[in-house]
PDB file of C-alpha atoms in Angstrom:
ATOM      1  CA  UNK A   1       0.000   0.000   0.000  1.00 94.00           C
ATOM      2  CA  UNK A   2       1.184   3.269  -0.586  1.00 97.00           C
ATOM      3  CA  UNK A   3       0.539   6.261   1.472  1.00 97.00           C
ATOM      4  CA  UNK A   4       1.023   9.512   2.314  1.00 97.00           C
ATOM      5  CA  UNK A   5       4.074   9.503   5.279  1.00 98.00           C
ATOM      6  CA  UNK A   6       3.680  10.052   8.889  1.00 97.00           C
ATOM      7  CA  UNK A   7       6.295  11.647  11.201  1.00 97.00           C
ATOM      8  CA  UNK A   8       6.576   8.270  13.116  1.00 97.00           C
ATOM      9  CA  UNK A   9       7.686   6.596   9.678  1.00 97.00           C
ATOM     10  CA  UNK A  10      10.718   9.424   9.399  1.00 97.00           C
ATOM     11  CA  UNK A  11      12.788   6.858  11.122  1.00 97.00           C
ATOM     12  CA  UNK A  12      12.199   3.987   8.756  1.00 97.00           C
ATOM     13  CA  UNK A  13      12.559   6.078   5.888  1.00 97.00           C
ATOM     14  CA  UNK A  14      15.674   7.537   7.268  1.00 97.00           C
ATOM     15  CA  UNK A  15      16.876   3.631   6.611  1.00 96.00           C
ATOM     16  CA  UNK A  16      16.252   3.357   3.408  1.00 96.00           C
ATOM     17  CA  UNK A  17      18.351   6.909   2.768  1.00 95.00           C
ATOM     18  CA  UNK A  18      21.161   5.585   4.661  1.00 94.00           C
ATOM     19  CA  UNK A  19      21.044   2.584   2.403  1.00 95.00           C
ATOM     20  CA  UNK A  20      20.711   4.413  -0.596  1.00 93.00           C
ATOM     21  CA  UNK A  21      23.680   6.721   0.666  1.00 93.00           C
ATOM     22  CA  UNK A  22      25.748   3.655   1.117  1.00 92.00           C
ATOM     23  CA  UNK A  23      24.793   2.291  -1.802  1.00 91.00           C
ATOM     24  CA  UNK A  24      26.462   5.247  -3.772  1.00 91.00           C
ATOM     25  CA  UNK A  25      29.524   5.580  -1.814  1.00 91.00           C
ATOM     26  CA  UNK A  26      29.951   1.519  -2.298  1.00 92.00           C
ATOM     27  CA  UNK A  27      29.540   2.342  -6.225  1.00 90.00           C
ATOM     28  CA  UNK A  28      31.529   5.889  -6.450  1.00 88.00           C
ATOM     29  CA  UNK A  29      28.893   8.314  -6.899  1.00 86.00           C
ATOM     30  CA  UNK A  30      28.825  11.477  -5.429  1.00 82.00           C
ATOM     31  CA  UNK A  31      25.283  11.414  -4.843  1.00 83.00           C
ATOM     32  CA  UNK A  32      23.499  12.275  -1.552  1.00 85.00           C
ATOM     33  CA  UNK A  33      27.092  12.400   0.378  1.00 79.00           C
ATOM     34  CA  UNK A  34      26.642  15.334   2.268  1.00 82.00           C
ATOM     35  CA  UNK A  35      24.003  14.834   4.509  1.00 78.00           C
ATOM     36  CA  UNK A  36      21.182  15.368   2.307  1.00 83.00           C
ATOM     37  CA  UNK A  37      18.042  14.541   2.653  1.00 91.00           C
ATOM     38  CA  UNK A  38      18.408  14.298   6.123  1.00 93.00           C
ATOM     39  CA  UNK A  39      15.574  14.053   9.104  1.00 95.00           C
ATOM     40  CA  UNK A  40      14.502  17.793   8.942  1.00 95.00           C
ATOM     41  CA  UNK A  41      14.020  17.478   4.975  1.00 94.00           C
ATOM     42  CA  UNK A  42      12.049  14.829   5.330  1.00 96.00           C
ATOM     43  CA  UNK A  43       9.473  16.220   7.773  1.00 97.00           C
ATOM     44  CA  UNK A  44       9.482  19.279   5.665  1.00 96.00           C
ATOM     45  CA  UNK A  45       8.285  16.929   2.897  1.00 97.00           C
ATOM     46  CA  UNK A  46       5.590  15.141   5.177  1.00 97.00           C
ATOM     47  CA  UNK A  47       4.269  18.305   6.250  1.00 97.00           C
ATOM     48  CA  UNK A  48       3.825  19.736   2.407  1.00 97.00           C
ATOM     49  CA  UNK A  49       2.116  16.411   2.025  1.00 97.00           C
ATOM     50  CA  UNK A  50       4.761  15.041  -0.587  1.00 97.00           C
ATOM     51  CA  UNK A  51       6.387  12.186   1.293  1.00 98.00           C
ATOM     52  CA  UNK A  52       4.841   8.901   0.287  1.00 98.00           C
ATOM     53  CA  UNK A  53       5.807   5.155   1.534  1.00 97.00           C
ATOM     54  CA  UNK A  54       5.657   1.871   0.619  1.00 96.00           C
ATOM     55  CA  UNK A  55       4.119   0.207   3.252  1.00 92.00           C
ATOM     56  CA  UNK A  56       3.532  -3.439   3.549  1.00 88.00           C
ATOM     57  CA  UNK A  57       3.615  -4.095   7.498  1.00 90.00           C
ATOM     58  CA  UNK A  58       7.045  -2.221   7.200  1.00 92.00           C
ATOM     59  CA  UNK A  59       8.234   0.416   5.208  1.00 96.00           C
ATOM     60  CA  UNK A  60      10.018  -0.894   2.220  1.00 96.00           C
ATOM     61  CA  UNK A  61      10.033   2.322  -0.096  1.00 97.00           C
ATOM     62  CA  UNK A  62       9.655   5.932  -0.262  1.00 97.00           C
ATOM     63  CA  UNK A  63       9.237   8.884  -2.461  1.00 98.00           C
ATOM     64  CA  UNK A  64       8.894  12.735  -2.656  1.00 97.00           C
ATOM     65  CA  UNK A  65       5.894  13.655  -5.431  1.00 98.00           C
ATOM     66  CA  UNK A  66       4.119  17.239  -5.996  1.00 98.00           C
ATOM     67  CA  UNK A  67       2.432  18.233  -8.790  1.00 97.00           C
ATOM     68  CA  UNK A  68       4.700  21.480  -8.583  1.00 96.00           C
ATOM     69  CA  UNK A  69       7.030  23.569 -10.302  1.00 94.00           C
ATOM     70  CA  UNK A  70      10.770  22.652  -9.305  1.00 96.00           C
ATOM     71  CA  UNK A  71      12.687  25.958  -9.162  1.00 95.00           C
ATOM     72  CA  UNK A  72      15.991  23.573 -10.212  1.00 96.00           C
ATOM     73  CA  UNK A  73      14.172  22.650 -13.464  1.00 97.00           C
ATOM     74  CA  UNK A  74      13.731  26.768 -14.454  1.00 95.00           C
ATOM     75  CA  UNK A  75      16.909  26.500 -16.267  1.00 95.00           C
ATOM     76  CA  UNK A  76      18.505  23.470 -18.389  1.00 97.00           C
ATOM     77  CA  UNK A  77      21.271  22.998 -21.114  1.00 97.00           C
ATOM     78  CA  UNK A  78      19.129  21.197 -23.288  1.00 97.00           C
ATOM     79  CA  UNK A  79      14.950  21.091 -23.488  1.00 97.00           C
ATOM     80  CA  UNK A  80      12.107  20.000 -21.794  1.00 97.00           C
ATOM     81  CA  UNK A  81       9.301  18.030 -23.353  1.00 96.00           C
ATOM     82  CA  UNK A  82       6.670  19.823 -22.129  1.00 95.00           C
ATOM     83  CA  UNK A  83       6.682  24.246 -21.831  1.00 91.00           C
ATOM     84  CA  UNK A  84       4.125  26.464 -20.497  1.00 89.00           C
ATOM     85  CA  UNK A  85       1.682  23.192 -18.412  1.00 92.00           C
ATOM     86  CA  UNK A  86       2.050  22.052 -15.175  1.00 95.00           C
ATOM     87  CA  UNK A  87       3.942  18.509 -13.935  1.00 97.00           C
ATOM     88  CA  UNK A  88       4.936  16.802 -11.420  1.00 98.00           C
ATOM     89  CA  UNK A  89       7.873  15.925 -10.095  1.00 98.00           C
ATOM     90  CA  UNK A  90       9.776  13.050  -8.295  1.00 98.00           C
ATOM     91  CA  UNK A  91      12.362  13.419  -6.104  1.00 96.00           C
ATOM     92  CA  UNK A  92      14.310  11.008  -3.525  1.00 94.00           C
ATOM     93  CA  UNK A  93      12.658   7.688  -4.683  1.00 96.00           C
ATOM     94  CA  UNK A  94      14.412   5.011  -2.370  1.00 95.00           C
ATOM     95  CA  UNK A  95      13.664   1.461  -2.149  1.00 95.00           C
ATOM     96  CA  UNK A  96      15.028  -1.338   0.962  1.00 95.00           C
ATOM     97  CA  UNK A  97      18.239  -2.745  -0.619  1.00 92.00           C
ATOM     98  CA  UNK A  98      16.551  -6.278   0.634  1.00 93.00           C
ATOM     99  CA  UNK A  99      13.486  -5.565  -1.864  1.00 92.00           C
ATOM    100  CA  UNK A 100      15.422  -4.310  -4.965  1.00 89.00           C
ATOM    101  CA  UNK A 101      14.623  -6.128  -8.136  1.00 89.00           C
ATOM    102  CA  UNK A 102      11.143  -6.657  -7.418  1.00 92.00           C
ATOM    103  CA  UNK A 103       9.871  -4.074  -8.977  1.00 93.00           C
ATOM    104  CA  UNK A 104       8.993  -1.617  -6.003  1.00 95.00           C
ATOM    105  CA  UNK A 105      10.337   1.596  -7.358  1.00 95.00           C
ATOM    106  CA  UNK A 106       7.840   0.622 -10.604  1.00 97.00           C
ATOM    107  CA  UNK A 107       4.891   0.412  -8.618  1.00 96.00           C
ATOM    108  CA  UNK A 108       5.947   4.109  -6.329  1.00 97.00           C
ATOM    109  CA  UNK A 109       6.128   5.423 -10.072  1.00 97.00           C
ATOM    110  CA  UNK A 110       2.898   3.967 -11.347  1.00 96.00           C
ATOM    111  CA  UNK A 111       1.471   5.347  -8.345  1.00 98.00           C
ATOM    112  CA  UNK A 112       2.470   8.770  -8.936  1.00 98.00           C
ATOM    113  CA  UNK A 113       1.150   8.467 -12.816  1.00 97.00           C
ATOM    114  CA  UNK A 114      -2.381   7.906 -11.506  1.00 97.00           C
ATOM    115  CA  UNK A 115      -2.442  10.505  -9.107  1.00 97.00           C
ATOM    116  CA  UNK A 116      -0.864  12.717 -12.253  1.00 97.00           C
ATOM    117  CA  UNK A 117      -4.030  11.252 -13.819  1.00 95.00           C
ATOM    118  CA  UNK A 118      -6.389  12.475 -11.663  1.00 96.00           C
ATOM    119  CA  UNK A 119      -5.273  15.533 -11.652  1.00 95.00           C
ATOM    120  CA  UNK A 120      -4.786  15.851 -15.539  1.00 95.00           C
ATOM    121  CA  UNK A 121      -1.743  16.198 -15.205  1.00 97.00           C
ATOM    122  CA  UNK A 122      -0.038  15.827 -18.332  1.00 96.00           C
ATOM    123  CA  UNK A 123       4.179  14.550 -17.822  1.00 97.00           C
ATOM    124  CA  UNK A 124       6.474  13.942 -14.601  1.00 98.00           C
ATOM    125  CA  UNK A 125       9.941  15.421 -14.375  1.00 98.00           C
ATOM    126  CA  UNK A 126      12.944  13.816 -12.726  1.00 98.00           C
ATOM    127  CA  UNK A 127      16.621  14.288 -12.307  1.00 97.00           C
ATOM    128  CA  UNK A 128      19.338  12.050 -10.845  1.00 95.00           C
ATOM    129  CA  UNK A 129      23.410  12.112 -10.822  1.00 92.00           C
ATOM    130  CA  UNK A 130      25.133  12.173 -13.721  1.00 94.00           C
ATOM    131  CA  UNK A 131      26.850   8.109 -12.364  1.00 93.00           C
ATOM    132  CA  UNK A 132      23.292   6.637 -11.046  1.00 93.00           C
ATOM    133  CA  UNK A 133      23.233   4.728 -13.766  1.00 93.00           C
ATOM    134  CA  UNK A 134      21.177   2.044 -12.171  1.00 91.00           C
ATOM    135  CA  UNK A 135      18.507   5.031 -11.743  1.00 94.00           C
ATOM    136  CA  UNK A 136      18.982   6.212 -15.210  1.00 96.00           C
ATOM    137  CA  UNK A 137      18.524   2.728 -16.733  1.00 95.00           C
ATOM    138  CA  UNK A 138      15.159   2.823 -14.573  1.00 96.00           C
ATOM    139  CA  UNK A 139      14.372   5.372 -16.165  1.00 97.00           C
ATOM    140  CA  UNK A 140      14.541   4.597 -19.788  1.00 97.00           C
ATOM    141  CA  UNK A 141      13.097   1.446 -19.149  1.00 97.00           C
ATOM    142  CA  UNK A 142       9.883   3.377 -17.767  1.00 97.00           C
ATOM    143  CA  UNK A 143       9.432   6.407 -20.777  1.00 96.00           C
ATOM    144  CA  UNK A 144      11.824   8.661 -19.059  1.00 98.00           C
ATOM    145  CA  UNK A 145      13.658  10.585 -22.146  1.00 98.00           C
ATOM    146  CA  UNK A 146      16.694  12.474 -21.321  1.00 98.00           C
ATOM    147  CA  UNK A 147      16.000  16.306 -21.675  1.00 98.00           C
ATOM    148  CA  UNK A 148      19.692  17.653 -20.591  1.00 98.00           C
ATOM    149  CA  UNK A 149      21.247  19.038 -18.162  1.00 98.00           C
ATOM    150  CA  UNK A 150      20.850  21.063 -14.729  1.00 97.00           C
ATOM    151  CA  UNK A 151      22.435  22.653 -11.530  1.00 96.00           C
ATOM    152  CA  UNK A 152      20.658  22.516  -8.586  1.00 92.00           C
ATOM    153  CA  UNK A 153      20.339  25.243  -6.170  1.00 90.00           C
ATOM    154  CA  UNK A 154      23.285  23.316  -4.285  1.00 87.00           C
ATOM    155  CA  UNK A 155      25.446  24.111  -7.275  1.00 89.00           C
ATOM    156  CA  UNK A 156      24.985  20.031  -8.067  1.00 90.00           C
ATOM    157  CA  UNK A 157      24.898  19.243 -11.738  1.00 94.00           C
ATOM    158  CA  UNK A 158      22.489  16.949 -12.351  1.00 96.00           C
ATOM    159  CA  UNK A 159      20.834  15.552 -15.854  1.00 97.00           C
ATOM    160  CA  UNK A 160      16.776  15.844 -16.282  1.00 98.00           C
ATOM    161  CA  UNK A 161      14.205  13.547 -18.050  1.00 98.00           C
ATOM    162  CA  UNK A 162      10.569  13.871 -18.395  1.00 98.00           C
ATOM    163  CA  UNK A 163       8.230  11.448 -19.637  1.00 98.00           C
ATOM    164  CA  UNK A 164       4.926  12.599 -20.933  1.00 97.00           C
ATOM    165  CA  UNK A 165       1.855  10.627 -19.365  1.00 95.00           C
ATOM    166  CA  UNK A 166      -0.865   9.573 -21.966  1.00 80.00           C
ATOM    167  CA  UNK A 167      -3.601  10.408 -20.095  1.00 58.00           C
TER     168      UNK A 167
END
């Protein structure tokens, strides 16, 4: 089941971001290093109503969505799909190492396609490390198409995809 997060979940979702931050050290990529997202983020997503989890009896994934403009997507070397309409966006999609490769982080994303679809919502922006490949293939596998580049307000480069939703 997938819901909206609770503040008493921040500590099982902290979990799967120290996994995830492991997970990129283990594999070289600069990603999520420097303590980001850390407790205080992820409250500040729960209280705008963004966190999601995965929940079955524990929490075994997790995800920031909004159907919002993402200041970090104002400017990119390259182009967006989609100009001038509102999307959504997902950020910080995690899933337990112990669960990978079952096709959790599919079902968080199909989630967040039918909520675009309620809200006719028309494509879903994304961005990840320039070395996540694993994320990147993820991507492409699920309609993501690789728009270009950006920086985010860290000074991070990052590169951007959007898929458009036919809905």
């Amino acid at each position: 089941m997938i819901r909206n997060s609770i503040s008493t979940d921040i500590k099982d979702i902290m979990i799967l971001i120290h996994q995830a931050q492991n997970y990129f050290k283990e594999n070289n990529i600069d990603q999520w290093q420097d303590g980001y997202p850390n407790e205080m983020q992820i409250q500040d997503d729960i209280n705008k109503k963004c966190s999601y989890v995965l929940d079955d009896n524990n929490i075994i994934g997790t995800m920031y969505f909004a159907i919002e403009d993402d200041e970090n997507y104002a400017v990119i070397d390259g182009a967006w799909l989609t100009k001038n309409q509102p999307y959504a966006v997902i950020h910080r999609i995690v899933v337990d190492n112990n669960y990978k490769g079952h096709g959790l982080a599919k079902q968080l994303l199909d989630f967040a396609i039918e909520e675009c679809n309620k809200e006719n919502i028309h494509s879903i922006r994304i961005d990840t490390h320039h070395d996540n490949l694993s994320m990147q293939r993820f991507l492409t596998k699920n309609g993501f198409l690789l728009c270009g580049n950006i920086t985010l307000q860290s000074g991070d480069p990052r590169i951007a995809f959007e898929k458009i939703l036919n809905n």
